[in-house]
Coordinates of C-alpha atoms and ligand atoms in Angstrom, one line a residue:
X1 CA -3.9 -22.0 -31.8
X2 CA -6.6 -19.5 -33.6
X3 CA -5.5 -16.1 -34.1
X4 CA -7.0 -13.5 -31.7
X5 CA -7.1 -9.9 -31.5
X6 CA -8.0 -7.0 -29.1
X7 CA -11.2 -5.4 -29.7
X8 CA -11.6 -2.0 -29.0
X9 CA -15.6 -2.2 -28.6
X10 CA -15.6 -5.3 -26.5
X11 CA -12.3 -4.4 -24.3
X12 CA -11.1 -8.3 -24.9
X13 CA -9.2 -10.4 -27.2
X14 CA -11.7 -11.8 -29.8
X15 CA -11.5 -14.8 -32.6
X16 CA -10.4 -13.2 -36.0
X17 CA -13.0 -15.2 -38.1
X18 CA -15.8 -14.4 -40.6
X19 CA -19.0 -14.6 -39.4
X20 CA -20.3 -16.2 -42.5
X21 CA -17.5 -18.7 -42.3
X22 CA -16.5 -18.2 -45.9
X23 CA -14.9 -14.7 -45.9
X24 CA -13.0 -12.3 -43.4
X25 CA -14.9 -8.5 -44.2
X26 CA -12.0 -6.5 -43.2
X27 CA -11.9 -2.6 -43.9
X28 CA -9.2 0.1 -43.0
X29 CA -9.6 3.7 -43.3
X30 CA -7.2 4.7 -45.9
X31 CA -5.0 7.9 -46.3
X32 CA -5.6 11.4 -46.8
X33 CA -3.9 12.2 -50.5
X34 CA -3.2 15.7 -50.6
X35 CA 0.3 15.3 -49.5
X36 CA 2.6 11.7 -49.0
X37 CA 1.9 9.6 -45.9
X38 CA 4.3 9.7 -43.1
X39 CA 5.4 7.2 -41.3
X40 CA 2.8 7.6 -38.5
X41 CA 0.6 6.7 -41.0
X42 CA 2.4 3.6 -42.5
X43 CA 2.6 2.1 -38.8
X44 CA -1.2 1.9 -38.9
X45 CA -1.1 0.4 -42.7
X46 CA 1.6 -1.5 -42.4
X47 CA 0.0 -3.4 -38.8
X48 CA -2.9 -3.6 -40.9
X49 CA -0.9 -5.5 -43.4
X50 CA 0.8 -7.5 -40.7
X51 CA -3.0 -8.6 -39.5
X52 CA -3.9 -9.6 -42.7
X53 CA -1.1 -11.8 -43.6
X54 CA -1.1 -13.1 -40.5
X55 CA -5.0 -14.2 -40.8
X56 CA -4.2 -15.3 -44.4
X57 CA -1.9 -18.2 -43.0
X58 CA -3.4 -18.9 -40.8
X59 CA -5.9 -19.7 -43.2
X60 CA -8.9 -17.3 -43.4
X61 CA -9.5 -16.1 -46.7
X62 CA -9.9 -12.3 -46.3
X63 CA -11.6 -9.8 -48.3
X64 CA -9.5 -7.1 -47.6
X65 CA -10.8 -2.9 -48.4
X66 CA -9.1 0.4 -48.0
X67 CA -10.7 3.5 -49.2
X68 CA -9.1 6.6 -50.6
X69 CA -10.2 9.8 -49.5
X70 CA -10.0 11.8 -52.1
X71 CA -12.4 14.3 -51.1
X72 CA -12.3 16.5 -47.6
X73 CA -11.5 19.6 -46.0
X74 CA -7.8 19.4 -46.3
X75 CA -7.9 17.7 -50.2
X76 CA -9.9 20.5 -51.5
X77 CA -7.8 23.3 -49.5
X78 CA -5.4 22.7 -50.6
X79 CA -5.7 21.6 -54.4
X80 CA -7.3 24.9 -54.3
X81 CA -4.3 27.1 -52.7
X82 CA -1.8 25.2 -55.1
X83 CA -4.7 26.2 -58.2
X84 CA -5.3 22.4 -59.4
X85 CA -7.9 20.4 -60.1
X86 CA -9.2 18.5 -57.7
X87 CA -8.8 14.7 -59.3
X88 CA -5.9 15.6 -60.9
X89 CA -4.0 16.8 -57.3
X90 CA -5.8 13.4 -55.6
X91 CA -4.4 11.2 -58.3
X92 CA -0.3 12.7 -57.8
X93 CA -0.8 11.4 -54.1
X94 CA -2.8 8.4 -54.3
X95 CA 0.2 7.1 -56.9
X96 CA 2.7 8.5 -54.4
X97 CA 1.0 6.6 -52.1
X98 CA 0.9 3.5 -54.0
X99 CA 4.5 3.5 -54.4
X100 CA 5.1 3.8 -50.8
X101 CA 3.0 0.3 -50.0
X102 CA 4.5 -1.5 -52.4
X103 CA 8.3 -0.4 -51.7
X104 CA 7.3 -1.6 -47.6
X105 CA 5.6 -4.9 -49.2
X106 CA 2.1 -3.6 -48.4
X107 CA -0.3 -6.4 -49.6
X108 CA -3.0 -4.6 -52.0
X109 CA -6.3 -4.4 -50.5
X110 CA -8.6 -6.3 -52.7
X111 CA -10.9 -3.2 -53.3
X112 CA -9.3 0.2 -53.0
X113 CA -12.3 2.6 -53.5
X114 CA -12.4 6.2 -53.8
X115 CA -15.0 9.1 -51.9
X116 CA -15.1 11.1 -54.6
X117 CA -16.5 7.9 -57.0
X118 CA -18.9 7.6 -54.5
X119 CA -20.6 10.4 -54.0
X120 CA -24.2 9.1 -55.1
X121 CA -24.0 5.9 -52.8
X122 CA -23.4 8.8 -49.8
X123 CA -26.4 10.5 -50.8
X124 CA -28.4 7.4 -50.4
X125 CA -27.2 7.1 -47.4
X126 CA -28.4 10.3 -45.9
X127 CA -31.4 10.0 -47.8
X128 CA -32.2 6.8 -45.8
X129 CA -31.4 8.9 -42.6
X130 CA -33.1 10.9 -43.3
X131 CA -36.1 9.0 -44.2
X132 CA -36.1 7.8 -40.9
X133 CA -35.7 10.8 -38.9
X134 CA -32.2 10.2 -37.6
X135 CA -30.7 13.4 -39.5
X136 CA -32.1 16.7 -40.3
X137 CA -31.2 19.7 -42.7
X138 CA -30.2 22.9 -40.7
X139 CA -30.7 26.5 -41.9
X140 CA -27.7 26.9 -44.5
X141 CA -28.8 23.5 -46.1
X142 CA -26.4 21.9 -44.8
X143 CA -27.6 18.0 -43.2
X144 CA -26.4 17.1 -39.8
X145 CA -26.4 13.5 -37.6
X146 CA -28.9 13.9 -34.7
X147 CA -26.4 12.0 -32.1
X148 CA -29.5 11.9 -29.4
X149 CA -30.9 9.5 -31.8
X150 CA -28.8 7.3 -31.3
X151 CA -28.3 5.8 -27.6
X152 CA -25.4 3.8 -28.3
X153 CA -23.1 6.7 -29.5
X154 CA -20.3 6.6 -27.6
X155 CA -19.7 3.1 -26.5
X156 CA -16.4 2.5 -28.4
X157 CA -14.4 5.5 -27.0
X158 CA -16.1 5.4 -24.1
X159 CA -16.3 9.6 -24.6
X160 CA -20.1 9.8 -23.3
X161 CA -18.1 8.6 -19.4
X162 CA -15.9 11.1 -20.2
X163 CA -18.7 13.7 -19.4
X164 CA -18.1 16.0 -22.1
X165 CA -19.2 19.4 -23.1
X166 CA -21.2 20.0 -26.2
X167 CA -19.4 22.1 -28.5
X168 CA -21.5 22.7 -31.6
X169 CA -19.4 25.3 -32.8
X170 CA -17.3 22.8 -34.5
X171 CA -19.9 20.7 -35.7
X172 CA -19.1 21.7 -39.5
X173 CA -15.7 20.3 -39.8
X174 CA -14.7 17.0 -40.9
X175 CA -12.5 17.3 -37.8
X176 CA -13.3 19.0 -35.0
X177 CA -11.6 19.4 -31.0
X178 CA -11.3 15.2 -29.4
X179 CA -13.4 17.2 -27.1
X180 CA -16.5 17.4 -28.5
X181 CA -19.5 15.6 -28.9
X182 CA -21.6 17.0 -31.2
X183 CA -24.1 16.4 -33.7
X184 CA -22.1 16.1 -37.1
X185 CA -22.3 16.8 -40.8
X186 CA -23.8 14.6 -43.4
X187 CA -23.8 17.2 -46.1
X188 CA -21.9 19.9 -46.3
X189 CA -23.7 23.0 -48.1
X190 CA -21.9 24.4 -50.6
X191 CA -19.0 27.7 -50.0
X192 CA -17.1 29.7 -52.0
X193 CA -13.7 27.9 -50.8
X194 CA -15.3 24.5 -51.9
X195 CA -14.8 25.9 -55.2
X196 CA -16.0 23.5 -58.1
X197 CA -15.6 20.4 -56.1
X198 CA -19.6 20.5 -55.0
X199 CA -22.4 18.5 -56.1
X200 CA -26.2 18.5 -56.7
X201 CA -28.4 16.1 -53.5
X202 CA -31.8 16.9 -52.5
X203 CA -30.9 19.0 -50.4
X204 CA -29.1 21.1 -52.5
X205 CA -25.4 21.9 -54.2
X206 CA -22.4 20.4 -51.3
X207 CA -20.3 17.9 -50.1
X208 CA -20.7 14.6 -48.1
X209 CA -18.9 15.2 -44.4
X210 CA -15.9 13.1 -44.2
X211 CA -17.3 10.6 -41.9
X212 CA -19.8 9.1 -44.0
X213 CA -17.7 7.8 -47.2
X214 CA -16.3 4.9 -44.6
X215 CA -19.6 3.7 -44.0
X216 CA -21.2 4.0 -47.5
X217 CA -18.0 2.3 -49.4
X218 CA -17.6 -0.4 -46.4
X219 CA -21.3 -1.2 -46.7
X220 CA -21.7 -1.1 -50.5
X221 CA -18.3 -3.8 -50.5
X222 CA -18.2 -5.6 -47.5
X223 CA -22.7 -5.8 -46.3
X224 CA -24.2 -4.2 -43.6
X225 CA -22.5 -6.2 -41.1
X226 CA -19.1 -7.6 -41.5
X227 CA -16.0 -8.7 -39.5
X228 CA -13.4 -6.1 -38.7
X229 CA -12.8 -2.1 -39.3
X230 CA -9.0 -1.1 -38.4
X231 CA -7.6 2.6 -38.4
X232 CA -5.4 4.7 -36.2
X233 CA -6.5 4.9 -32.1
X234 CA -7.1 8.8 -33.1
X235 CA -9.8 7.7 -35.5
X236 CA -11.7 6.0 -32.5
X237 CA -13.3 9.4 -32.0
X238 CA -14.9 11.2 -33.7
X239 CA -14.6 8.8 -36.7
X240 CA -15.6 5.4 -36.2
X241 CA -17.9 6.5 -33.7
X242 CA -19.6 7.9 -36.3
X243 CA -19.4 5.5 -38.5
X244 CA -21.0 3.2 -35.7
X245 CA -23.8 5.8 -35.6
X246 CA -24.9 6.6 -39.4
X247 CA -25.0 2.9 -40.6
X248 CA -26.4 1.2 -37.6
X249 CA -29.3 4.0 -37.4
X250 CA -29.6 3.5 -41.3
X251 CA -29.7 -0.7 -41.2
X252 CA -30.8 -1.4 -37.5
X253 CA -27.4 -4.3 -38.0
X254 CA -24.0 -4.6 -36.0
X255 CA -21.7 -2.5 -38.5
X256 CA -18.3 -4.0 -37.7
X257 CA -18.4 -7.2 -34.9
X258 CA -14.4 -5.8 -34.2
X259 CA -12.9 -2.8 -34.3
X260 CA -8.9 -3.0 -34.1
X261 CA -6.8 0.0 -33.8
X262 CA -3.0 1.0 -33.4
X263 CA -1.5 3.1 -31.1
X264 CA 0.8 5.7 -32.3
X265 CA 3.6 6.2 -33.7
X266 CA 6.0 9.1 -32.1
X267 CA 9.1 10.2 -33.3
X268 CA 11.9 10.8 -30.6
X269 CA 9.7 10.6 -28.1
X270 CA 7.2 13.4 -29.2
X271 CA 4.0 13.0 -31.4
X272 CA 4.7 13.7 -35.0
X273 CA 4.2 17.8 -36.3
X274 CA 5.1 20.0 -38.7
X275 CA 6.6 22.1 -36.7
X276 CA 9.3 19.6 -35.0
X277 CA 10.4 18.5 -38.2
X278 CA 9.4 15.0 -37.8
X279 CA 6.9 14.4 -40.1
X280 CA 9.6 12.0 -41.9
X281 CA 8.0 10.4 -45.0
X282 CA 9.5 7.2 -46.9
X283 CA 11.2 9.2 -49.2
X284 CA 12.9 11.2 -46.2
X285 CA 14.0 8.0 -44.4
X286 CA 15.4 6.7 -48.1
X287 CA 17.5 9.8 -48.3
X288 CA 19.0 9.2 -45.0
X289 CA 20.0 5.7 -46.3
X290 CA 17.6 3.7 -45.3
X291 CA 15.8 1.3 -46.9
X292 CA 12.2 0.1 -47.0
X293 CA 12.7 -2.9 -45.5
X294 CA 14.5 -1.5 -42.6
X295 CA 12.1 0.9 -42.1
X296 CA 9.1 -1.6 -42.0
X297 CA 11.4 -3.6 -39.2
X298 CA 11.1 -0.4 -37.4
X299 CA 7.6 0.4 -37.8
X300 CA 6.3 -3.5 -36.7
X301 CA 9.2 -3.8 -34.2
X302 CA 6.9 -2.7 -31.2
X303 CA 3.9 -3.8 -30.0
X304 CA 0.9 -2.5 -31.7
X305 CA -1.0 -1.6 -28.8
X306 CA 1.6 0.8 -27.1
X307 CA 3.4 4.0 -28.8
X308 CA 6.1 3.1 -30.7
X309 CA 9.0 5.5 -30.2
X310 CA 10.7 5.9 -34.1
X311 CA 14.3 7.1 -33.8
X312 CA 16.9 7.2 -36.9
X313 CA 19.8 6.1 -34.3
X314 CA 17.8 2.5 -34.1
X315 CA 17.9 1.9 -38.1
X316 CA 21.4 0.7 -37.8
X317 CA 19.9 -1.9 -35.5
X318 CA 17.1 -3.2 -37.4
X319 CA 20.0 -3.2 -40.3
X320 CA 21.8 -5.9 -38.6
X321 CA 19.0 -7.7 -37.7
X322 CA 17.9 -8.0 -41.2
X323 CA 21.6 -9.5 -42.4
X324 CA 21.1 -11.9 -39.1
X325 CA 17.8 -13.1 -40.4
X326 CA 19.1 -13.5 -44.2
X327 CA 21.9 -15.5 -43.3
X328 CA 20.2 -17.7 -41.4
X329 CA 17.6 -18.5 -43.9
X330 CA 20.6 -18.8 -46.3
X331 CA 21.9 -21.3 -44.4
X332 CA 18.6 -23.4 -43.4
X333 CA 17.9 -23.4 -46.6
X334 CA 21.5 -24.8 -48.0
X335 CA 21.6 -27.1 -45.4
X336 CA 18.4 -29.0 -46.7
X337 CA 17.8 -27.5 -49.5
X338 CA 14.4 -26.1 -49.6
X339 CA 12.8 -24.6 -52.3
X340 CA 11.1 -21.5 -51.6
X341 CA 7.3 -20.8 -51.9
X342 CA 5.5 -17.6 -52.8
X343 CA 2.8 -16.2 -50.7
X344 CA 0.5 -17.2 -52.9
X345 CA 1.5 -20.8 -52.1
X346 CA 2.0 -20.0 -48.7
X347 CA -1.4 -19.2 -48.2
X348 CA -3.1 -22.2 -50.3
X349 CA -1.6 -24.9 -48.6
X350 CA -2.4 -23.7 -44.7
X351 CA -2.8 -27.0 -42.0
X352 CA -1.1 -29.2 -40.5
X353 CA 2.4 -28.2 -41.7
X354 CA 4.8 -28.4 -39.6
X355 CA 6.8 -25.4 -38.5
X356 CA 9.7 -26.5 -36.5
X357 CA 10.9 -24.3 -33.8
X358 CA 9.6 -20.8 -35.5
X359 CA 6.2 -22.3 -34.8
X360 CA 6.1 -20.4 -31.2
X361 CA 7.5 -17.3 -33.4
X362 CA 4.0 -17.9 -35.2
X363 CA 2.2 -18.3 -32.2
X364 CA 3.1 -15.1 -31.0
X365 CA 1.7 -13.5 -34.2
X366 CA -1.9 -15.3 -33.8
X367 CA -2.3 -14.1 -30.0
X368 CA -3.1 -10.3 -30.8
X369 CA 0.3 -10.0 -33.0
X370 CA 2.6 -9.9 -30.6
X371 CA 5.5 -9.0 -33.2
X372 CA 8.5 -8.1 -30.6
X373 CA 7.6 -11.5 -28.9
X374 CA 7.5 -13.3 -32.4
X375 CA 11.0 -11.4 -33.3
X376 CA 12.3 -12.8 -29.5
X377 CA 11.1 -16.6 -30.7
X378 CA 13.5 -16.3 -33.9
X379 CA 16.0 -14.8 -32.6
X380 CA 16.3 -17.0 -30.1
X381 CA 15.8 -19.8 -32.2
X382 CA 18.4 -18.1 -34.6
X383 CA 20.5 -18.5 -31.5
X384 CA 20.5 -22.3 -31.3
X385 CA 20.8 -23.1 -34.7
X386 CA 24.0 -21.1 -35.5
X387 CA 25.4 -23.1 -32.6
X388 CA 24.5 -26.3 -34.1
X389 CA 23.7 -26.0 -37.4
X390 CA 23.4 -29.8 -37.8
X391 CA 20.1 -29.6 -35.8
X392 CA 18.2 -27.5 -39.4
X393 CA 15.3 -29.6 -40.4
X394 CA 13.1 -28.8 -43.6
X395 CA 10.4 -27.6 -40.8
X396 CA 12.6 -25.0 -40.1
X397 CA 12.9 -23.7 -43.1
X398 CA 9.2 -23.9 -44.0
X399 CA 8.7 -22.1 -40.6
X400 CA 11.2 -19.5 -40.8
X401 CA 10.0 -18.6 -44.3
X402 CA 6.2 -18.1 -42.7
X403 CA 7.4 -15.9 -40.4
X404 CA 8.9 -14.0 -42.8
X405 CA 5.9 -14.0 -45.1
X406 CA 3.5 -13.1 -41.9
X407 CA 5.9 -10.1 -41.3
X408 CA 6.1 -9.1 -44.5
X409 CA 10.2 -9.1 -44.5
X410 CA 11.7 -9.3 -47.4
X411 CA 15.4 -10.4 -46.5
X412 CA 18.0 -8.4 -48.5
X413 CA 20.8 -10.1 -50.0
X414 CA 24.2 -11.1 -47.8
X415 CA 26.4 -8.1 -47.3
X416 CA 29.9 -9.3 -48.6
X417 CA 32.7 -9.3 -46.2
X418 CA 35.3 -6.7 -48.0
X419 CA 38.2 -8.3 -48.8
X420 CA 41.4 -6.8 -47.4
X421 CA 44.1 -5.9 -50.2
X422 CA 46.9 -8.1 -48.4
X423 CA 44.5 -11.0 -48.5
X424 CA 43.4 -10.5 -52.3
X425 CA 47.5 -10.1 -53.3
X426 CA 48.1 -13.4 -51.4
X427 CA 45.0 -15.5 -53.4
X428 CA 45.9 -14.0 -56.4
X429 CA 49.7 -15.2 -55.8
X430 CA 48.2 -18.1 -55.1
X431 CA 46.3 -18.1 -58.4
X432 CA 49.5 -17.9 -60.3
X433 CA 51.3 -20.5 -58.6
X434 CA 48.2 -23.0 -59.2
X435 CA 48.5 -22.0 -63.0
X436 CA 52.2 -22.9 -62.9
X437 CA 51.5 -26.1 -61.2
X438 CA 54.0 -24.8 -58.1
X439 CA 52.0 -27.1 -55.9
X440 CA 54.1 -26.0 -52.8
X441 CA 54.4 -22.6 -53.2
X442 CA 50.4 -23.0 -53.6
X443 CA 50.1 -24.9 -50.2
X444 CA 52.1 -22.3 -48.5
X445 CA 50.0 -19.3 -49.7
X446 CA 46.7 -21.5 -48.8
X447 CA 48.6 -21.6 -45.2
X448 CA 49.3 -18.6 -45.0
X449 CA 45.8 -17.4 -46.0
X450 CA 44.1 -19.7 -43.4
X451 CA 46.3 -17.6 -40.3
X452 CA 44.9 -14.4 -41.7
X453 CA 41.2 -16.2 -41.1
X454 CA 40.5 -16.4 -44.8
X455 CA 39.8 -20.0 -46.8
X456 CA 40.3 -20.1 -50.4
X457 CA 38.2 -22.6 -52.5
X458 CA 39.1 -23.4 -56.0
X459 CA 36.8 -22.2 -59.0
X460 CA 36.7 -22.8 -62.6
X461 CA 39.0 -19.9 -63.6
X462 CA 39.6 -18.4 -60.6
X463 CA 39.0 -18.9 -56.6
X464 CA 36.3 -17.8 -54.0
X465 CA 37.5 -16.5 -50.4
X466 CA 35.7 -17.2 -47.1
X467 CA 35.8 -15.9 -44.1
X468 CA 36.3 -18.1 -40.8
Ligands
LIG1 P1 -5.0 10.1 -42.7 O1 -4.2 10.0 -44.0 O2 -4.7 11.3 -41.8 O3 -6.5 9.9 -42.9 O4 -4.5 8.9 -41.8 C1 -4.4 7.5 -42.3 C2 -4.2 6.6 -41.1 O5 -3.0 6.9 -40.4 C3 -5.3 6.6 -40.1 O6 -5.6 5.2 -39.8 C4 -4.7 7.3 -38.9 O7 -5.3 7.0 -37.7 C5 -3.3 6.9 -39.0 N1 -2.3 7.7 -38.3 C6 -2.2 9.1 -38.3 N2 -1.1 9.5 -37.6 C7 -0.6 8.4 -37.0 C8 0.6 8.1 -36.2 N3 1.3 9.1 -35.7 N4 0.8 6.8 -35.8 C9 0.0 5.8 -36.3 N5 -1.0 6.0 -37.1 C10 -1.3 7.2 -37.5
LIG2 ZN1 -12.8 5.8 -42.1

């Protein structure tokens, strides 16, 4: 089975495979930094991560790129209102953000580039726009994308058949209304509010718009044309449609041949804002108790194609779930005791393997990752092996550990069963007996133990207890 997912410009599930049969180009729009990503934001990376693990073992080498945008409306705002330096403020949150992906087991991309390190490549770019009469410079200097020139704009969102109104009021934002179609900015002229954080171009002291660093950093690392571009479904439009427009104007080439974006994430049952209060970050979810693993369960748990509805009272569940799936890879892997690979080896060795009954689990993952079909497969499957444990083969353990890989779960370690005071007296009575050599009395306590549903095995120095 090849792994396939849905692509947003063609309407249709699509081969994930490079087109040069070597290497998978596969770019996301990163994060904002001027404050820590929430976890709206970490569904979209962390699907991203899921699709790239999943194409890795599947066996498609991918060349993976996420860009940092490090310069913008809201990054200069407000490292301005809080009086710091722009790099300085960028850098607290892009290490914030680092820390996030690697406490949810966030592969890092292979190239992680920032806007603000590429301001001259951006300038090239409109330059070349320019140059071929796609973009113009309006009165306060500023340089603007002339959408008319550009037929196609329009066909990933489909917001041309939507029959929209022009506003051009907006057209100087990075961001402006879902509702507009408008030309947009390639170069921001200089303000006052930009502050330092401005640059000399031919067309004189400014910023690039926000939508262009995508395309120049994709472009300069992954070639005009490559395989995939992933963000959130709000980037669709304006965004990538923009994107679309710049670099296929500038190159006359298919930018991305797929486009894959994630629905999102709400938070008990209402989109995510500042002024419900759930704008819960990592660190937010940790304080509740949580941990990252949990918390990744939750943000993959749905499909990626639908809104996911976050709720706290549903941690509790992905808890258990977790402690499910660690004891029973704790017990495949006792029963024929299989040595663990990394990813790394994971990965390198893709084929023929054969995955036992998580391979449908797998499956599930390659046909547009269905991950709450793929959690169905191993639960059920968890099902049948508890009740007959004798069945575990070293396939299922090399299949339940790719599963885990493709997810990125990292099971935690076996919650111990407390043991009850009564119990403990008894085994350390026991204990004491044993060291006396009072073989009776010792057989009595072990009886007695064994009605209260506890076994007692025999240690150097001491004794384990069991439950069951
Ligand atoms: P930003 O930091 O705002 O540039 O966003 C980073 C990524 O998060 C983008 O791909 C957005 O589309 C995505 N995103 C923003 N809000 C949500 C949400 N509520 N659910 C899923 N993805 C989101
Ligand atoms: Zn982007």
């Amino acid at each position: 089975m090849k792994f396939e997912i849905y692509d947003t410009l063609s309407k249709s599930n699509q081969p994930v495979e490079p087109a040069d049969g070597k290497t998978l180009g596969f770019y996301c729009c990163g994060p904002t930094v001027y404050a820590a990503a929430h976890i709206g934001n970490f569904r979209t990376f962390v699907v991203q991560d899921v699709f790239r693990r999943v194409a890795e073992l599947s066996g498609v080498k991918v060349k993976h790129v996420r860009n940092i945008t490090n310069v913008d409306d809201k990054t200069i705002r407000v490292s301005m209102e809080q009086g710091q330096d722009l790099k300085a403020f960028t850098q607290i949150w892009t290490d914030k953000f680092h820390e996030d992906c690697e406490a949810l087991n966030l592969l890092t991309p292979m190239v992680e580039p920032g806007a603000v390190e590429h301001i001259q490549e951006q300038i090239d770019l409109i330059a070349a726009l320019m140059e071929k009469g796609v973009a113009y410079q309006a009165k306060d200097g500023s340089v603007f994308f002339k959408i008319d020139a550009f037929p196609e704009y329009g066909r990933l969102s489909g917001v041309k058949e939507r029959e929209l109104t022009t506003d051009t009021s907006a057209q100087a934002d990075d961001e402006y209304g879902r509702d507009s179609m408008a030309d947009f900015a390639l170069w921001k002229t200089a303000k006052p509010e930009d502050g330092e954080n401005v640059w000399d171009s031919p067309w004189g002291k400014g910023r690039p718009g926000w939508h262009l660093e995508c395309s120049a950093m994709s472009m300069k690392y992954l070639g005009p044309s490559f395989d995939v571009h992933s963000g959130g479904i709000d980037l669709a439009f304006p965004h990538h449609e923009n994107e679309i427009a710049q670099s296929e104007a500038c190159t006359g080439k298919t930018f991305s041949r797929l486009w894959f974006h994630v629905v999102h994430l709400m938070v008990d049952g209402k989109k995510m804002s500042k002024s419900l209060g759930n704008m819960y970050t990592l660190e937010d979810l940790e304080a509740k108790g949580f941990t990252p693993a949990e918390i990744r369960y939750g943000l993959i748990a749905g499909h990626y194609r639908k809104h996911l509805n976050f709720t706290v009272g549903a941690m509790d569940a992905h808890r258990s779930n977790l402690q499910r799936l660690a004891k029973l890879s704790v017990l495949i892997n006792e029963k024929v005791a299989y040595q663990p690979r990394s990813y790394k080896e994971c990965i390198q060795n893709v084929g023929d393997a054969d995955f036992g009954r998580f391979q449908s689990a797998f499956d599930a993952l390659l046909d547009n990752l269905n991950v709450p079909k793929a959690l169905g497969e191993v639960f059920r499957v968890a099902g049948e092996i508890e009740k007959n444990p004798e069945s575990i083969t070293s396939a299922d353990a090399r299949g339940l550990e790719e599963v885990m890989y493709a997810l990125g779960l990292e099971l935690p370690e076996l919650e111990s069963a407390e043991v009850p005071a009564e119990v403990k007296a008894l085994a350390d009575a026991r204990l004491t007996a044993r060291q006396t050599k009072d073989w009776a009395e010792s057989d009595r306590l072990r009886d007695e133990l064994a009605n209260l549903g506890w076994q007692v095995k025999d240690v150097a120095g001491g004794y384990e207890l069991e439950q069951g």
